[in-house]
Amino acid sequence: MTEIPEVLERLPGHIYLIGFMGSGKTCTGRGLAQILGRPFVDLDEEIERRAGMPVRDIFARLGELYFRRLESEELKRAAAAERSVIALGGGAFCSPENREVVRSTGTSVWLDVSIETVIARCQREDSRPLFKGQREMEDLLTSRRPAYALADIRIEAEGLTVETVAERIIAALGGRGM
Ligand code: S3P
């Protein structure tokens, strides 16, 4: 059982999980929310509910720009709601406008995993329209790392269980004296 520092129970604002696709944001977010007794919001699920179709279909039928607009709108909606753990899609934190929403309403936590892990996980599923070959994924991750590095906290999540990642997040948040 993970011990929750008292400061964390009082932590105002949301905890945002950010990072590349396949970095474990959704699984970790669910686990973390459960430990902290907070609601969990998966931004992609909110977008899918709003659009009435899976992310893959939004990209195919309405285009990435449309998806990004929905993503920003749903982020603002989630940010204005009760204190939660919120998992963002892999591209959300790359927009300065979205980063500002995150910065002003909570703490951002980057789950950093290797490109090998990303590829292994994404290959098992068919839900990610931006997932292409290894080379494209390496290039995309390289171009996004500077944005992810702007997160308040970075957790090296490579090879760790959801429980351990959640414990490290809690320790890091507690260590910030929040
Ligand atoms: C995207 C990542 C996906 C989803 C969409 C776009 C991206 O979320 O938002 O396919 O731009 O990296 P996950 O990071 O949860 O896979």
mmCIF file of C-alpha atoms and ligand atoms in Angstrom:
data_model
loop_
_atom_site.group_PDB
_atom_site.id
_atom_site.type_symbol
_atom_site.label_atom_id
_atom_site.label_comp_id
_atom_site.label_asym_id
_atom_site.label_seq_id
_atom_site.Cartn_x
_atom_site.Cartn_y
_atom_site.Cartn_z
ATOM 1 C CA MET A 1 0.000 0.000 0.000
ATOM 2 C CA THR A 2 1.502 3.305 -1.066
ATOM 3 C CA GLU A 3 1.709 5.901 1.655
ATOM 4 C CA ILE A 4 0.406 9.260 0.507
ATOM 5 C CA PRO A 5 2.193 12.278 1.957
ATOM 6 C CA GLU A 6 -0.283 14.630 3.595
ATOM 7 C CA VAL A 7 0.896 17.485 1.400
ATOM 8 C CA LEU A 8 -0.280 15.505 -1.603
ATOM 9 C CA GLU A 9 -3.798 15.156 -0.286
ATOM 10 C CA ARG A 10 -3.911 18.919 -0.161
ATOM 11 C CA LEU A 11 -2.245 19.347 -3.556
ATOM 12 C CA PRO A 12 -4.345 21.857 -5.432
ATOM 13 C CA GLY A 13 -4.919 21.437 -9.119
ATOM 14 C CA HIS A 14 -4.702 18.467 -11.411
ATOM 15 C CA ILE A 15 -1.937 15.976 -12.009
ATOM 16 C CA TYR A 16 -1.338 15.782 -15.755
ATOM 17 C CA LEU A 17 0.442 12.794 -17.264
ATOM 18 C CA ILE A 18 2.207 13.637 -20.479
ATOM 19 C CA GLY A 19 4.590 11.866 -22.830
ATOM 20 C CA PHE A 20 4.838 9.913 -26.047
ATOM 21 C CA MET A 21 2.256 7.372 -27.206
ATOM 22 C CA GLY A 22 2.743 4.042 -25.507
ATOM 23 C CA SER A 23 4.477 5.545 -22.472
ATOM 24 C CA GLY A 24 1.798 4.212 -20.107
ATOM 25 C CA LYS A 25 -0.090 7.432 -19.341
ATOM 26 C CA THR A 26 -3.531 5.844 -19.280
ATOM 27 C CA CYS A 27 -2.638 2.769 -17.177
ATOM 28 C CA THR A 28 -0.498 4.804 -14.796
ATOM 29 C CA GLY A 29 -3.130 7.539 -14.583
ATOM 30 C CA ARG A 30 -5.813 5.028 -13.605
ATOM 31 C CA GLY A 31 -3.574 3.506 -10.934
ATOM 32 C CA LEU A 32 -2.468 6.868 -9.592
ATOM 33 C CA ALA A 33 -6.029 8.206 -9.454
ATOM 34 C CA GLN A 34 -7.124 5.145 -7.526
ATOM 35 C CA ILE A 35 -4.310 5.504 -4.999
ATOM 36 C CA LEU A 36 -5.028 9.208 -4.533
ATOM 37 C CA GLY A 37 -8.810 8.820 -4.513
ATOM 38 C CA ARG A 38 -9.211 11.265 -7.362
ATOM 39 C CA PRO A 39 -11.230 10.958 -10.566
ATOM 40 C CA PHE A 40 -9.299 9.862 -13.645
ATOM 41 C CA VAL A 41 -9.779 11.555 -17.011
ATOM 42 C CA ASP A 42 -8.343 10.164 -20.238
ATOM 43 C CA LEU A 43 -8.390 13.011 -22.715
ATOM 44 C CA ASP A 44 -8.532 10.760 -25.781
ATOM 45 C CA GLU A 45 -11.608 9.030 -24.357
ATOM 46 C CA GLU A 46 -13.267 12.393 -23.806
ATOM 47 C CA ILE A 47 -12.482 13.377 -27.394
ATOM 48 C CA GLU A 48 -13.906 10.088 -28.675
ATOM 49 C CA ARG A 49 -17.069 10.539 -26.646
ATOM 50 C CA ARG A 50 -17.501 14.057 -27.951
ATOM 51 C CA ALA A 51 -16.858 13.076 -31.597
ATOM 52 C CA GLY A 52 -18.800 9.814 -31.345
ATOM 53 C CA MET A 53 -16.000 7.882 -33.035
ATOM 54 C CA PRO A 54 -12.544 6.464 -32.260
ATOM 55 C CA VAL A 55 -9.455 8.661 -32.544
ATOM 56 C CA ARG A 56 -8.350 6.708 -35.611
ATOM 57 C CA ASP A 57 -11.609 7.627 -37.421
ATOM 58 C CA ILE A 58 -11.410 11.279 -36.376
ATOM 59 C CA PHE A 59 -7.976 11.467 -38.039
ATOM 60 C CA ALA A 60 -9.134 9.579 -41.148
ATOM 61 C CA ARG A 61 -12.461 11.332 -41.671
ATOM 62 C CA LEU A 62 -12.006 14.796 -40.203
ATOM 63 C CA GLY A 63 -8.235 15.273 -40.198
ATOM 64 C CA GLU A 64 -5.555 15.901 -37.590
ATOM 65 C CA LEU A 65 -6.276 19.634 -37.314
ATOM 66 C CA TYR A 66 -9.860 18.913 -36.342
ATOM 67 C CA PHE A 67 -8.603 16.388 -33.768
ATOM 68 C CA ARG A 68 -6.197 18.976 -32.321
ATOM 69 C CA ARG A 69 -9.018 21.478 -31.967
ATOM 70 C CA LEU A 70 -11.165 18.966 -30.088
ATOM 71 C CA GLU A 71 -8.140 18.048 -27.976
ATOM 72 C CA SER A 72 -7.611 21.669 -26.885
ATOM 73 C CA GLU A 73 -11.308 22.115 -26.134
ATOM 74 C CA GLU A 74 -11.539 18.935 -24.097
ATOM 75 C CA LEU A 75 -8.363 19.857 -22.228
ATOM 76 C CA LYS A 76 -9.897 23.178 -21.201
ATOM 77 C CA ARG A 77 -13.068 21.432 -20.127
ATOM 78 C CA ALA A 78 -11.174 18.872 -18.018
ATOM 79 C CA ALA A 79 -8.955 21.608 -16.554
ATOM 80 C CA ALA A 80 -12.021 23.519 -15.367
ATOM 81 C CA ALA A 81 -13.564 20.470 -13.659
ATOM 82 C CA GLU A 82 -12.819 18.943 -10.250
ATOM 83 C CA ARG A 83 -9.294 18.007 -9.153
ATOM 84 C CA SER A 84 -8.315 14.930 -11.152
ATOM 85 C CA VAL A 85 -5.534 12.876 -12.634
ATOM 86 C CA ILE A 86 -5.599 13.646 -16.373
ATOM 87 C CA ALA A 87 -3.797 11.625 -19.066
ATOM 88 C CA LEU A 88 -3.072 13.660 -22.206
ATOM 89 C CA GLY A 89 -2.567 12.219 -25.693
ATOM 90 C CA GLY A 90 1.031 12.215 -26.903
ATOM 91 C CA GLY A 91 0.701 15.390 -28.984
ATOM 92 C CA ALA A 92 -1.262 17.545 -26.559
ATOM 93 C CA PHE A 93 1.677 18.955 -24.577
ATOM 94 C CA CYS A 94 3.423 20.037 -27.792
ATOM 95 C CA SER A 95 1.034 22.956 -28.220
ATOM 96 C CA PRO A 96 2.084 26.098 -26.301
ATOM 97 C CA GLU A 97 -1.572 26.979 -25.756
ATOM 98 C CA ASN A 98 -2.281 23.562 -24.189
ATOM 99 C CA ARG A 99 0.895 23.782 -22.096
ATOM 100 C CA GLU A 100 -0.312 27.055 -20.666
ATOM 101 C CA VAL A 101 -3.637 25.476 -19.669
ATOM 102 C CA VAL A 102 -1.712 22.659 -17.958
ATOM 103 C CA ARG A 103 0.778 25.006 -16.280
ATOM 104 C CA SER A 104 -1.937 27.231 -14.861
ATOM 105 C CA THR A 105 -4.145 24.431 -13.529
ATOM 106 C CA GLY A 106 -1.849 21.734 -12.201
ATOM 107 C CA THR A 107 1.408 19.813 -12.243
ATOM 108 C CA SER A 108 2.717 18.040 -15.337
ATOM 109 C CA VAL A 109 4.498 14.691 -15.117
ATOM 110 C CA TRP A 110 6.390 13.301 -18.124
ATOM 111 C CA LEU A 111 6.538 9.503 -18.364
ATOM 112 C CA ASP A 112 9.750 8.903 -20.262
ATOM 113 C CA VAL A 113 10.241 5.479 -21.866
ATOM 114 C CA SER A 114 12.519 4.229 -24.630
ATOM 115 C CA ILE A 115 11.553 4.212 -28.290
ATOM 116 C CA GLU A 116 11.837 0.405 -28.241
ATOM 117 C CA THR A 117 9.140 0.185 -25.583
ATOM 118 C CA VAL A 118 6.936 2.629 -27.485
ATOM 119 C CA ILE A 119 7.208 0.599 -30.675
ATOM 120 C CA ALA A 120 6.636 -2.734 -28.955
ATOM 121 C CA ARG A 121 3.493 -1.434 -27.232
ATOM 122 C CA CYS A 122 2.063 0.430 -30.235
ATOM 123 C CA GLN A 123 2.591 -2.526 -32.563
ATOM 124 C CA ARG A 124 0.254 -4.578 -30.397
ATOM 125 C CA GLU A 125 -2.622 -2.145 -31.010
ATOM 126 C CA ASP A 126 -4.210 -0.591 -34.042
ATOM 127 C CA SER A 127 -5.656 2.513 -32.443
ATOM 128 C CA ARG A 128 -2.930 5.103 -33.091
ATOM 129 C CA PRO A 129 -3.163 6.878 -36.443
ATOM 130 C CA LEU A 130 0.263 8.487 -36.065
ATOM 131 C CA PHE A 131 2.013 5.205 -35.430
ATOM 132 C CA LYS A 132 4.013 4.349 -38.525
ATOM 133 C CA GLY A 133 7.393 2.692 -38.950
ATOM 134 C CA GLN A 134 10.292 2.707 -36.489
ATOM 135 C CA ARG A 135 12.151 5.520 -38.283
ATOM 136 C CA GLU A 136 9.100 7.834 -38.276
ATOM 137 C CA MET A 137 8.519 7.161 -34.600
ATOM 138 C CA GLU A 138 12.139 7.937 -33.743
ATOM 139 C CA ASP A 139 11.931 11.222 -35.656
ATOM 140 C CA LEU A 140 8.633 12.174 -34.044
ATOM 141 C CA LEU A 141 9.916 11.420 -30.542
ATOM 142 C CA THR A 142 13.109 13.388 -31.196
ATOM 143 C CA SER A 143 11.093 16.388 -32.375
ATOM 144 C CA ARG A 144 8.802 16.216 -29.335
ATOM 145 C CA ARG A 145 11.303 15.609 -26.549
ATOM 146 C CA PRO A 146 12.066 19.341 -26.062
ATOM 147 C CA ALA A 147 8.364 19.964 -25.424
ATOM 148 C CA TYR A 148 8.038 17.005 -23.033
ATOM 149 C CA ALA A 149 11.110 18.259 -21.194
ATOM 150 C CA LEU A 150 9.120 21.348 -20.201
ATOM 151 C CA ALA A 151 7.049 19.220 -17.811
ATOM 152 C CA ASP A 152 7.404 19.978 -14.092
ATOM 153 C CA ILE A 153 8.503 16.419 -13.292
ATOM 154 C CA ARG A 154 10.194 13.716 -15.374
ATOM 155 C CA ILE A 155 9.822 10.070 -14.388
ATOM 156 C CA GLU A 156 12.001 7.430 -16.010
ATOM 157 C CA ALA A 157 9.292 4.844 -16.450
ATOM 158 C CA GLU A 158 11.248 2.338 -18.534
ATOM 159 C CA GLY A 159 10.660 -1.245 -17.418
ATOM 160 C CA LEU A 160 8.697 -0.259 -14.315
ATOM 161 C CA THR A 161 5.294 -1.532 -13.221
ATOM 162 C CA VAL A 162 2.334 0.830 -13.051
ATOM 163 C CA GLU A 163 2.464 0.637 -9.260
ATOM 164 C CA THR A 164 6.150 1.624 -9.133
ATOM 165 C CA VAL A 165 5.661 4.502 -11.565
ATOM 166 C CA ALA A 166 2.714 5.736 -9.478
ATOM 167 C CA GLU A 167 4.854 5.510 -6.306
ATOM 168 C CA ARG A 168 7.643 7.502 -7.958
ATOM 169 C CA ILE A 169 5.194 10.168 -9.081
ATOM 170 C CA ILE A 170 3.813 10.449 -5.565
ATOM 171 C CA ALA A 171 7.333 10.696 -4.122
ATOM 172 C CA ALA A 172 8.308 13.359 -6.678
ATOM 173 C CA LEU A 173 5.179 15.425 -6.053
ATOM 174 C CA GLY A 174 5.650 15.117 -2.291
ATOM 175 C CA GLY A 175 9.321 16.075 -2.671
ATOM 176 C CA ARG A 176 8.350 19.297 -4.393
ATOM 177 C CA GLY A 177 6.691 20.277 -1.114
ATOM 178 C CA MET A 178 3.329 20.584 -2.747
HETATM 179 C C1 S3P B 1 -1.253 11.155 -30.478
HETATM 180 C C2 S3P B 1 -1.301 10.250 -29.433
HETATM 181 C C3 S3P B 1 -2.522 9.504 -29.088
HETATM 182 C C4 S3P B 1 -3.772 10.243 -29.584
HETATM 183 C C5 S3P B 1 -3.641 10.561 -31.027
HETATM 184 C C6 S3P B 1 -2.436 11.465 -31.322
HETATM 185 C C7 S3P B 1 0.013 11.870 -30.760
HETATM 186 O O1 S3P B 1 -2.613 9.348 -27.673
HETATM 187 O O2 S3P B 1 -3.992 11.411 -28.842
HETATM 188 O O3 S3P B 1 -3.520 9.354 -31.723
HETATM 189 O O4 S3P B 1 -0.020 12.909 -31.444
HETATM 190 O O5 S3P B 1 1.065 11.416 -30.258
HETATM 191 P P1 S3P B 1 -1.650 8.360 -26.819
HETATM 192 O O6 S3P B 1 -0.411 9.126 -26.492
HETATM 193 O O7 S3P B 1 -2.456 8.054 -25.607
HETATM 194 O O8 S3P B 1 -1.400 7.172 -27.669
#
